[in-house]
Amino acid sequence: MTGGPRLAGREFFATRTVGEALAGFRPARRTAVEEVPLAEALHRVPGAAVPAPGPLPGFARSTVDGYAVRAADTYGASEGLPSYLDLLGAVRMGAAPEVAVRPGGAVAMPTGGVLPEGADAVVMVEHTAETMPGTIEVTRPVAPGSGVVRADEDVAVGAPLVPGGRPLRAPDLGMLAAGGVTRVAVHARPRVVVLSTGDEVVPPETAALGPGQVRDATASALAGLVRDAGGEPVLAGIVSDEPGALEARLREVLPDADLVVVSAGSSVGARDETAGAVAALGDIWCHGLAIKPGKPTLLAECAGVPLIGLPGNPLSALVVFRLVGVPLVWRLAGCEAPPPEPSTRARLARDLPSAAGRLDVVQVAVRDGRAEPIFGPSALLSVLTRADGCIVVPEPATGLDAGTEVEVTLYR
């Protein structure tokens, strides 16, 4: 990553768009690869594709209940002129066939049974009838390969069971288990150190607040977003506004962090120490995003560790971290294309004004296909807790009209 200009006095404020941040702020850091049991691998990101040690399913098998046949013996069969075949035996589940299919013969098959030698198709039982003991009639023709899965049709030997660089999903775990892979090499969960700042901020367990004090709500919410993105949150406490305190604390936490998040302290002002502390330790990529809420956001890299300085208001901090921080956590864990969040389409319930040149993120409640905007000061977490999701008004737009169809990113 190419660093931006270093801090040059208190007026430093280099603003980037959110799109520029997502495309340009791409630290090279990735977490190490570790081996974990399959039961612990859900949503983890493999360090590389996992090759199949053998073909899957490993043998040609039936996909239907019916009869294994030579397809040529069924050509021309119909309800009015069925093909008659000799019943030669049956295949048992979990066992090798004890009989082969010869011309003019058929073998009874269960779904999943091993295809006997000589057969190249399975006719569904619904298209057959046993007219007399030892004889079946076939009333519909089948082509070679019908009702059959090849021995390597699921996965060929050496082909990837699962790809690298993508979080493992439940079906991926099933594929690994089918291939006999019970341990998988995945990226370690990124350690995301969250530092809160401000003399007014006190721990959540504080029973009685003094004048001007607020409990640290943002750190707990950020920890939840980090866990959702597959990271390991480390709540590193509250740093005072005393000059030099934040720089000293950053020096302490950086060696064991994959990402540092500084909650509050990124606004331009005499009290705010984040930009100065970060400039002393690394390169600032930007100090300001063209977004509402969340403009005073800082992105930097210190000793190879990415750092995000968030606005002090909880709503702003969480909106920015969801847009910029969550993809970064996934990237640190080896996932270059973060999994998409659930979304739905809805129509705006009212006009939505916006200013051109910035990205507006608006919280909405979704009811009966209508998206109702929820407004409130950035200091109010209730705006987020009442929302079902958010919509994004792009930078060029000057607003959206009521009735406009919008995509709502849903909160899980």
Tab-separated table of C-alpha atoms in Angstrom:
chain	number	residue	atom	x	y	z
A	1	MET	CA	0.000	0.000	0.000
A	2	THR	CA	1.285	3.443	-0.856
A	3	GLY	CA	1.076	5.748	2.136
A	4	GLY	CA	-0.462	9.192	1.937
A	5	PRO	CA	1.099	12.397	3.203
A	6	ARG	CA	2.115	12.564	6.839
A	7	LEU	CA	0.403	14.901	9.269
A	8	ALA	CA	1.423	18.514	8.813
A	9	GLY	CA	-0.134	20.419	11.683
A	10	ARG	CA	-3.621	20.373	13.086
A	11	GLU	CA	-5.309	21.386	9.806
A	12	PHE	CA	-4.431	18.113	8.016
A	13	PHE	CA	-7.577	16.765	6.349
A	14	ALA	CA	-7.174	14.736	3.107
A	15	THR	CA	-10.611	13.453	2.119
A	16	ARG	CA	-11.223	10.390	-0.084
A	17	THR	CA	-14.409	8.785	-1.353
A	18	VAL	CA	-15.581	5.477	0.084
A	19	GLY	CA	-14.967	3.873	-3.304
A	20	GLU	CA	-11.378	5.133	-3.265
A	21	ALA	CA	-10.922	3.800	0.242
A	22	LEU	CA	-12.213	0.332	-0.653
A	23	ALA	CA	-10.117	0.181	-3.825
A	24	GLY	CA	-6.979	1.941	-2.627
A	25	PHE	CA	-6.543	1.201	1.070
A	26	ARG	CA	-5.411	-2.404	0.710
A	27	PRO	CA	-2.702	-3.286	3.228
A	28	ALA	CA	-0.632	-6.333	2.302
A	29	ARG	CA	-0.898	-7.869	5.754
A	30	ARG	CA	-2.565	-11.302	5.995
A	31	THR	CA	-2.906	-13.540	9.017
A	32	ALA	CA	-0.865	-16.707	9.307
A	33	VAL	CA	-2.270	-20.080	8.265
A	34	GLU	CA	-3.158	-22.623	10.938
A	35	GLU	CA	-4.695	-26.087	10.843
A	36	VAL	CA	-8.074	-26.578	12.522
A	37	PRO	CA	-10.508	-29.507	12.837
A	38	LEU	CA	-13.332	-29.553	10.314
A	39	ALA	CA	-15.846	-28.851	13.096
A	40	GLU	CA	-14.144	-25.483	13.737
A	41	ALA	CA	-13.673	-24.443	10.103
A	42	LEU	CA	-17.062	-22.855	9.332
A	43	HIS	CA	-16.593	-19.314	7.910
A	44	ARG	CA	-12.807	-19.634	8.084
A	45	VAL	CA	-10.815	-18.866	4.929
A	46	PRO	CA	-8.553	-21.621	3.520
A	47	GLY	CA	-5.032	-20.482	2.774
A	48	ALA	CA	-5.171	-22.363	-0.527
A	49	ALA	CA	-7.507	-24.637	-2.462
A	50	VAL	CA	-7.861	-28.076	-0.872
A	51	PRO	CA	-7.311	-30.797	-3.528
A	52	ALA	CA	-9.396	-33.960	-3.615
A	53	PRO	CA	-7.302	-36.973	-2.569
A	54	GLY	CA	-9.538	-39.180	-4.725
A	55	PRO	CA	-12.518	-38.889	-7.067
A	56	LEU	CA	-15.986	-38.259	-5.692
A	57	PRO	CA	-18.293	-40.033	-5.266
A	58	GLY	CA	-15.621	-42.632	-6.062
A	59	PHE	CA	-17.871	-45.062	-7.926
A	60	ALA	CA	-20.596	-44.849	-10.534
A	61	ARG	CA	-23.892	-44.757	-8.667
A	62	SER	CA	-27.613	-44.578	-9.264
A	63	THR	CA	-29.471	-41.316	-8.671
A	64	VAL	CA	-32.928	-42.943	-8.698
A	65	ASP	CA	-34.720	-46.077	-7.575
A	66	GLY	CA	-35.147	-48.289	-10.611
A	67	TYR	CA	-33.274	-50.773	-12.778
A	68	ALA	CA	-29.732	-50.714	-14.143
A	69	VAL	CA	-29.856	-51.454	-17.875
A	70	ARG	CA	-28.044	-51.140	-21.160
A	71	ALA	CA	-29.602	-48.012	-22.674
A	72	ALA	CA	-29.666	-49.630	-26.105
A	73	ASP	CA	-32.083	-52.282	-24.766
A	74	THR	CA	-34.686	-49.548	-24.066
A	75	TYR	CA	-34.632	-47.739	-27.420
A	76	GLY	CA	-38.127	-47.483	-28.897
A	77	ALA	CA	-39.877	-48.470	-25.650
A	78	SER	CA	-43.302	-46.906	-25.062
A	79	GLU	CA	-46.532	-47.484	-23.161
A	80	GLY	CA	-47.998	-49.272	-26.158
A	81	LEU	CA	-44.862	-51.203	-27.057
A	82	PRO	CA	-42.702	-51.764	-23.953
A	83	SER	CA	-39.281	-53.389	-23.880
A	84	TYR	CA	-39.149	-56.640	-21.907
A	85	LEU	CA	-35.991	-57.342	-19.878
A	86	ASP	CA	-34.907	-60.250	-17.699
A	87	LEU	CA	-34.548	-59.380	-14.006
A	88	LEU	CA	-31.077	-60.636	-13.121
A	89	GLY	CA	-30.857	-59.640	-9.447
A	90	ALA	CA	-30.589	-56.650	-7.163
A	91	VAL	CA	-27.885	-54.332	-5.790
A	92	ARG	CA	-27.702	-53.832	-2.033
A	93	MET	CA	-26.739	-50.478	-0.509
A	94	GLY	CA	-23.180	-50.256	0.749
A	95	ALA	CA	-22.105	-53.404	-1.106
A	96	ALA	CA	-20.487	-54.205	-4.435
A	97	PRO	CA	-22.850	-55.634	-7.076
A	98	GLU	CA	-22.850	-59.424	-7.215
A	99	VAL	CA	-24.294	-59.523	-10.720
A	100	ALA	CA	-23.494	-57.849	-14.059
A	101	VAL	CA	-25.958	-56.571	-16.645
A	102	ARG	CA	-25.932	-58.567	-19.854
A	103	PRO	CA	-27.822	-57.716	-23.074
A	104	GLY	CA	-31.575	-57.967	-22.520
A	105	GLY	CA	-31.197	-57.924	-18.726
A	106	ALA	CA	-31.801	-55.514	-15.829
A	107	VAL	CA	-30.727	-55.277	-12.173
A	108	ALA	CA	-32.870	-53.670	-9.462
A	109	MET	CA	-31.193	-50.504	-8.081
A	110	PRO	CA	-31.673	-48.368	-4.956
A	111	THR	CA	-30.805	-44.677	-5.072
A	112	GLY	CA	-27.091	-44.419	-4.333
A	113	GLY	CA	-26.320	-48.023	-5.201
A	114	VAL	CA	-23.186	-49.014	-7.141
A	115	LEU	CA	-23.834	-49.338	-10.867
A	116	PRO	CA	-23.172	-52.955	-11.880
A	117	GLU	CA	-20.792	-53.875	-14.658
A	118	GLY	CA	-22.342	-53.819	-18.121
A	119	ALA	CA	-24.959	-51.144	-17.296
A	120	ASP	CA	-24.751	-47.585	-18.640
A	121	ALA	CA	-28.084	-46.181	-17.399
A	122	VAL	CA	-30.790	-46.589	-14.771
A	123	VAL	CA	-34.445	-46.449	-15.730
A	124	MET	CA	-36.753	-45.026	-13.047
A	125	VAL	CA	-39.035	-47.519	-11.346
A	126	GLU	CA	-42.006	-45.310	-12.331
A	127	HIS	CA	-41.334	-46.199	-15.974
A	128	THR	CA	-41.303	-49.954	-15.393
A	129	ALA	CA	-43.602	-52.726	-14.315
A	130	GLU	CA	-42.942	-56.323	-13.271
A	131	THR	CA	-45.456	-58.146	-15.448
A	132	MET	CA	-44.400	-61.643	-14.396
A	133	PRO	CA	-41.811	-63.093	-12.019
A	134	GLY	CA	-38.305	-62.512	-13.392
A	135	THR	CA	-39.392	-60.095	-16.147
A	136	ILE	CA	-39.869	-56.312	-16.200
A	137	GLU	CA	-41.307	-54.126	-18.903
A	138	VAL	CA	-39.827	-50.690	-19.650
A	139	THR	CA	-42.258	-48.077	-20.972
A	140	ARG	CA	-39.861	-45.214	-21.642
A	141	PRO	CA	-36.401	-45.218	-23.261
A	142	VAL	CA	-33.283	-43.926	-21.477
A	143	ALA	CA	-30.059	-42.521	-22.899
A	144	PRO	CA	-26.594	-43.613	-21.780
A	145	GLY	CA	-25.803	-41.889	-18.480
A	146	SER	CA	-29.428	-41.356	-17.467
A	147	GLY	CA	-30.023	-41.868	-13.751
A	148	VAL	CA	-26.291	-42.281	-13.135
A	149	VAL	CA	-23.512	-40.218	-11.533
A	150	ARG	CA	-20.002	-40.942	-12.791
A	151	ALA	CA	-17.283	-41.929	-10.335
A	152	ASP	CA	-15.628	-38.490	-10.648
A	153	GLU	CA	-18.650	-36.393	-11.578
A	154	ASP	CA	-18.714	-34.527	-8.251
A	155	VAL	CA	-14.944	-33.932	-8.044
A	156	ALA	CA	-12.081	-35.373	-10.071
A	157	VAL	CA	-8.955	-36.543	-8.260
A	158	GLY	CA	-6.670	-33.554	-7.627
A	159	ALA	CA	-9.391	-31.007	-8.389
A	160	PRO	CA	-10.265	-28.525	-5.618
A	161	LEU	CA	-12.691	-29.784	-3.010
A	162	VAL	CA	-13.022	-26.153	-1.880
A	163	PRO	CA	-11.313	-23.020	-3.235
A	164	GLY	CA	-8.866	-20.874	-1.338
A	165	GLY	CA	-9.602	-17.260	-0.474
A	166	ARG	CA	-13.306	-17.736	0.275
A	167	PRO	CA	-14.989	-18.357	3.638
A	168	LEU	CA	-16.039	-21.953	4.118
A	169	ARG	CA	-19.795	-22.521	4.068
A	170	ALA	CA	-21.774	-25.485	5.373
A	171	PRO	CA	-21.783	-27.335	1.996
A	172	ASP	CA	-18.005	-26.856	1.814
A	173	LEU	CA	-17.624	-28.694	5.111
A	174	GLY	CA	-19.712	-31.510	3.664
A	175	MET	CA	-17.519	-31.670	0.559
A	176	LEU	CA	-14.367	-31.838	2.691
A	177	ALA	CA	-15.871	-34.584	4.826
A	178	ALA	CA	-16.889	-36.530	1.707
A	179	GLY	CA	-13.262	-36.355	0.566
A	180	GLY	CA	-11.986	-37.618	3.906
A	181	VAL	CA	-10.464	-34.264	4.864
A	182	THR	CA	-10.969	-33.797	8.600
A	183	ARG	CA	-8.472	-30.974	9.195
A	184	VAL	CA	-8.052	-27.893	7.019
A	185	ALA	CA	-5.414	-25.147	6.793
A	186	VAL	CA	-7.118	-21.778	7.236
A	187	HIS	CA	-6.070	-18.224	7.972
A	188	ALA	CA	-6.040	-17.326	11.651
A	189	ARG	CA	-8.778	-15.017	12.836
A	190	PRO	CA	-7.506	-11.420	12.604
A	191	ARG	CA	-6.840	-9.877	16.012
A	192	VAL	CA	-8.653	-6.548	15.954
A	193	VAL	CA	-7.595	-4.316	18.825
A	194	VAL	CA	-10.230	-1.726	19.743
A	195	LEU	CA	-9.027	1.328	21.644
A	196	SER	CA	-11.553	3.811	22.986
A	197	THR	CA	-10.442	7.371	23.686
A	198	GLY	CA	-11.703	10.354	25.628
A	199	ASP	CA	-11.730	11.561	29.215
A	200	GLU	CA	-15.538	11.478	29.129
A	201	VAL	CA	-15.683	7.755	28.250
A	202	VAL	CA	-16.032	5.241	31.091
A	203	PRO	CA	-16.396	1.416	31.096
A	204	PRO	CA	-19.905	-0.021	30.520
A	205	GLU	CA	-19.956	-1.497	34.017
A	206	THR	CA	-19.795	1.982	35.590
A	207	ALA	CA	-22.824	2.057	37.868
A	208	ALA	CA	-23.308	5.815	38.254
A	209	LEU	CA	-22.206	8.338	35.677
A	210	GLY	CA	-20.591	11.605	36.665
A	211	PRO	CA	-21.360	14.906	34.933
A	212	GLY	CA	-20.520	14.675	31.225
A	213	GLN	CA	-19.537	10.998	31.348
A	214	VAL	CA	-20.759	8.383	28.860
A	215	ARG	CA	-20.417	4.614	28.944
A	216	ASP	CA	-18.339	3.067	26.164
A	217	ALA	CA	-21.066	1.644	23.929
A	218	THR	CA	-19.162	1.775	20.648
A	219	ALA	CA	-16.461	-0.734	21.587
A	220	SER	CA	-18.975	-3.502	22.348
A	221	ALA	CA	-20.829	-2.881	19.087
A	222	LEU	CA	-17.557	-2.870	17.126
A	223	ALA	CA	-16.620	-6.178	18.737
A	224	GLY	CA	-19.851	-7.662	17.407
A	225	LEU	CA	-19.111	-6.464	13.871
A	226	VAL	CA	-15.585	-7.873	14.119
A	227	ARG	CA	-16.916	-11.294	15.170
A	228	ASP	CA	-19.436	-11.241	12.306
A	229	ALA	CA	-16.513	-10.697	9.923
A	230	GLY	CA	-14.585	-13.649	11.342
A	231	GLY	CA	-12.209	-11.596	13.462
A	232	GLU	CA	-11.171	-11.828	17.104
A	233	PRO	CA	-11.961	-8.547	18.900
A	234	VAL	CA	-9.598	-7.410	21.653
A	235	LEU	CA	-11.070	-4.608	23.745
A	236	ALA	CA	-7.952	-2.788	24.925
A	237	GLY	CA	-9.575	-0.258	27.202
A	238	ILE	CA	-9.948	3.504	27.274
A	239	VAL	CA	-7.136	5.975	26.617
A	240	SER	CA	-7.243	9.430	28.171
A	241	ASP	CA	-6.904	12.688	26.254
A	242	GLU	CA	-3.580	13.404	27.910
A	243	PRO	CA	-0.966	14.330	25.278
A	244	GLY	CA	1.178	11.339	24.336
A	245	ALA	CA	-1.114	8.773	25.986
A	246	LEU	CA	-2.547	7.409	22.744
A	247	GLU	CA	0.828	7.169	21.018
A	248	ALA	CA	2.206	5.244	23.982
A	249	ARG	CA	-0.758	2.875	24.015
A	250	LEU	CA	-0.526	2.302	20.267
A	251	ARG	CA	3.124	1.319	20.652
A	252	GLU	CA	2.019	-1.282	23.194
A	253	VAL	CA	-0.779	-2.875	21.147
A	254	LEU	CA	0.640	-2.772	17.608
A	255	PRO	CA	3.004	-5.779	17.939
A	256	ASP	CA	0.116	-8.175	18.684
A	257	ALA	CA	-2.524	-6.662	16.379
A	258	ASP	CA	-3.612	-7.392	12.826
A	259	LEU	CA	-5.830	-4.299	12.827
A	260	VAL	CA	-6.155	-1.434	15.281
A	261	VAL	CA	-9.390	0.506	15.590
A	262	VAL	CA	-9.339	3.784	17.510
A	263	SER	CA	-12.838	4.729	18.559
A	264	ALA	CA	-13.265	8.544	18.693
A	265	GLY	CA	-10.472	11.085	18.543
A	266	SER	CA	-10.312	11.356	14.738
A	267	SER	CA	-12.020	14.737	14.375
A	268	VAL	CA	-9.908	17.817	13.714
A	269	GLY	CA	-9.614	19.716	16.953
A	270	ALA	CA	-7.238	20.635	19.748
A	271	ARG	CA	-8.327	17.710	21.955
A	272	ASP	CA	-7.976	14.974	19.387
A	273	GLU	CA	-4.749	13.046	19.430
A	274	THR	CA	-5.327	10.214	16.926
A	275	ALA	CA	-3.888	11.860	13.810
A	276	GLY	CA	-0.795	13.117	15.628
A	277	ALA	CA	-0.162	9.788	17.351
A	278	VAL	CA	-0.599	7.816	14.128
A	279	ALA	CA	1.628	10.178	12.146
A	280	ALA	CA	4.388	9.551	14.668
A	281	LEU	CA	4.138	5.793	14.101
A	282	GLY	CA	3.300	5.361	10.418
A	283	ASP	CA	1.688	6.732	7.272
A	284	ILE	CA	-1.761	8.279	7.064
A	285	TRP	CA	-3.557	7.218	3.881
A	286	CYS	CA	-6.492	9.566	4.378
A	287	HIS	CA	-8.077	11.673	7.091
A	288	GLY	CA	-11.650	12.135	6.016
A	289	LEU	CA	-14.169	10.172	3.941
A	290	ALA	CA	-16.814	11.729	1.710
A	291	ILE	CA	-19.614	10.048	3.624
A	292	LYS	CA	-22.478	11.001	5.890
A	293	PRO	CA	-22.389	10.056	8.679
A	294	GLY	CA	-18.706	9.425	9.379
A	295	LYS	CA	-16.654	12.060	7.541
A	296	PRO	CA	-13.827	12.414	10.126
A	297	THR	CA	-12.467	8.892	9.515
A	298	LEU	CA	-8.733	8.174	9.439
A	299	LEU	CA	-7.087	5.312	7.549
A	300	ALA	CA	-3.411	4.562	8.116
A	301	GLU	CA	-0.749	1.893	8.337
A	302	CYS	CA	1.678	1.659	11.242
A	303	ALA	CA	4.566	-0.822	11.126
A	304	GLY	CA	2.637	-2.958	8.634
A	305	VAL	CA	-0.552	-2.935	10.735
A	306	PRO	CA	-3.616	-1.156	9.276
A	307	LEU	CA	-5.352	1.329	11.553
A	308	ILE	CA	-8.793	2.893	11.396
A	309	GLY	CA	-9.583	6.030	13.378
A	310	LEU	CA	-13.351	6.297	13.786
A	311	PRO	CA	-15.583	9.272	14.606
A	312	GLY	CA	-16.684	9.663	18.195
A	313	ASN	CA	-20.429	9.378	17.601
A	314	PRO	CA	-21.541	5.728	17.827
A	315	LEU	CA	-23.799	5.829	14.766
A	316	SER	CA	-21.065	7.339	12.594
A	317	ALA	CA	-18.448	4.920	13.893
A	318	LEU	CA	-20.540	1.828	13.230
A	319	VAL	CA	-21.676	2.960	9.767
A	320	VAL	CA	-18.073	3.569	8.696
A	321	PHE	CA	-16.739	0.356	10.190
A	322	ARG	CA	-19.436	-1.700	8.459
A	323	LEU	CA	-18.544	-0.137	5.099
A	324	VAL	CA	-14.749	-0.005	5.377
A	325	GLY	CA	-13.651	-1.969	8.435
A	326	VAL	CA	-15.587	-5.192	7.856
A	327	PRO	CA	-14.174	-5.746	4.333
A	328	LEU	CA	-10.711	-5.058	5.744
A	329	VAL	CA	-11.128	-7.714	8.452
A	330	TRP	CA	-12.131	-10.256	5.788
A	331	ARG	CA	-9.159	-9.255	3.639
A	332	LEU	CA	-6.745	-9.699	6.535
A	333	ALA	CA	-8.138	-13.227	6.896
A	334	GLY	CA	-7.252	-14.025	3.283
A	335	CYS	CA	-10.626	-13.243	1.683
A	336	GLU	CA	-10.186	-10.788	-1.185
A	337	ALA	CA	-13.915	-10.582	-1.993
A	338	PRO	CA	-15.877	-10.321	1.280
A	339	PRO	CA	-19.143	-12.288	1.253
A	340	PRO	CA	-22.109	-10.085	0.323
A	341	GLU	CA	-24.504	-9.027	3.036
A	342	PRO	CA	-28.172	-10.008	2.699
A	343	SER	CA	-30.310	-7.459	0.916
A	344	THR	CA	-33.808	-6.835	-0.342
A	345	ARG	CA	-35.555	-4.468	-2.736
A	346	ALA	CA	-38.053	-1.927	-1.422
A	347	ARG	CA	-39.616	1.386	-2.398
A	348	LEU	CA	-38.833	4.588	-0.545
A	349	ALA	CA	-41.714	5.728	1.636
A	350	ARG	CA	-40.722	9.415	1.383
A	351	ASP	CA	-38.419	11.820	-0.446
A	352	LEU	CA	-34.795	11.523	0.620
A	353	PRO	CA	-32.621	14.642	0.177
A	354	SER	CA	-28.874	14.305	-0.254
A	355	ALA	CA	-25.843	16.405	-1.127
A	356	ALA	CA	-23.878	15.627	-4.275
A	357	GLY	CA	-20.253	14.654	-3.770
A	358	ARG	CA	-20.689	12.431	-0.747
A	359	LEU	CA	-22.060	8.979	0.012
A	360	ASP	CA	-25.137	9.160	2.237
A	361	VAL	CA	-25.905	6.087	4.341
A	362	VAL	CA	-29.492	6.199	5.580
A	363	GLN	CA	-30.985	3.819	8.120
A	364	VAL	CA	-34.386	2.399	7.191
A	365	ALA	CA	-37.171	0.250	8.576
A	366	VAL	CA	-38.663	-2.147	6.017
A	367	ARG	CA	-42.390	-2.910	6.164
A	368	ASP	CA	-44.508	-4.476	3.419
A	369	GLY	CA	-41.988	-3.670	0.715
A	370	ARG	CA	-41.572	-0.028	1.794
A	371	ALA	CA	-38.359	1.481	3.185
A	372	GLU	CA	-39.058	4.165	5.784
A	373	PRO	CA	-35.979	6.345	6.527
A	374	ILE	CA	-35.012	6.719	10.183
A	375	PHE	CA	-33.359	9.998	11.078
A	376	GLY	CA	-31.660	11.171	14.235
A	377	PRO	CA	-28.402	12.615	15.578
A	378	SER	CA	-25.240	10.530	15.117
A	379	ALA	CA	-24.910	10.283	18.895
A	380	LEU	CA	-28.064	8.145	19.139
A	381	LEU	CA	-27.564	4.389	18.912
A	382	SER	CA	-31.337	3.932	18.851
A	383	VAL	CA	-31.311	5.013	15.203
A	384	LEU	CA	-29.427	1.795	14.436
A	385	THR	CA	-31.325	-0.466	16.824
A	386	ARG	CA	-34.633	0.588	15.225
A	387	ALA	CA	-33.358	-0.016	11.684
A	388	ASP	CA	-33.763	-3.201	9.661
A	389	GLY	CA	-30.966	-2.114	7.351
A	390	CYS	CA	-29.609	0.810	5.389
A	391	ILE	CA	-29.639	2.271	1.901
A	392	VAL	CA	-26.813	4.122	0.194
A	393	VAL	CA	-27.351	7.290	-1.809
A	394	PRO	CA	-24.400	7.457	-4.245
A	395	GLU	CA	-22.082	10.482	-4.462
A	396	PRO	CA	-23.492	11.979	-7.702
A	397	ALA	CA	-27.122	11.942	-6.514
A	398	THR	CA	-28.847	14.964	-4.994
A	399	GLY	CA	-31.546	12.834	-3.434
A	400	LEU	CA	-34.081	10.115	-4.150
A	401	ASP	CA	-37.793	10.551	-4.742
A	402	ALA	CA	-40.507	8.761	-2.823
A	403	GLY	CA	-41.440	5.543	-4.606
A	404	THR	CA	-37.914	4.958	-5.939
A	405	GLU	CA	-36.946	1.291	-5.811
A	406	VAL	CA	-33.826	0.933	-3.651
A	407	GLU	CA	-31.612	-1.908	-2.470
A	408	VAL	CA	-31.653	-2.291	1.304
A	409	THR	CA	-28.664	-3.916	2.961
A	410	LEU	CA	-30.177	-5.924	5.795
A	411	TYR	CA	-28.670	-6.209	9.268
A	412	ARG	CA	-28.252	-9.740	10.555
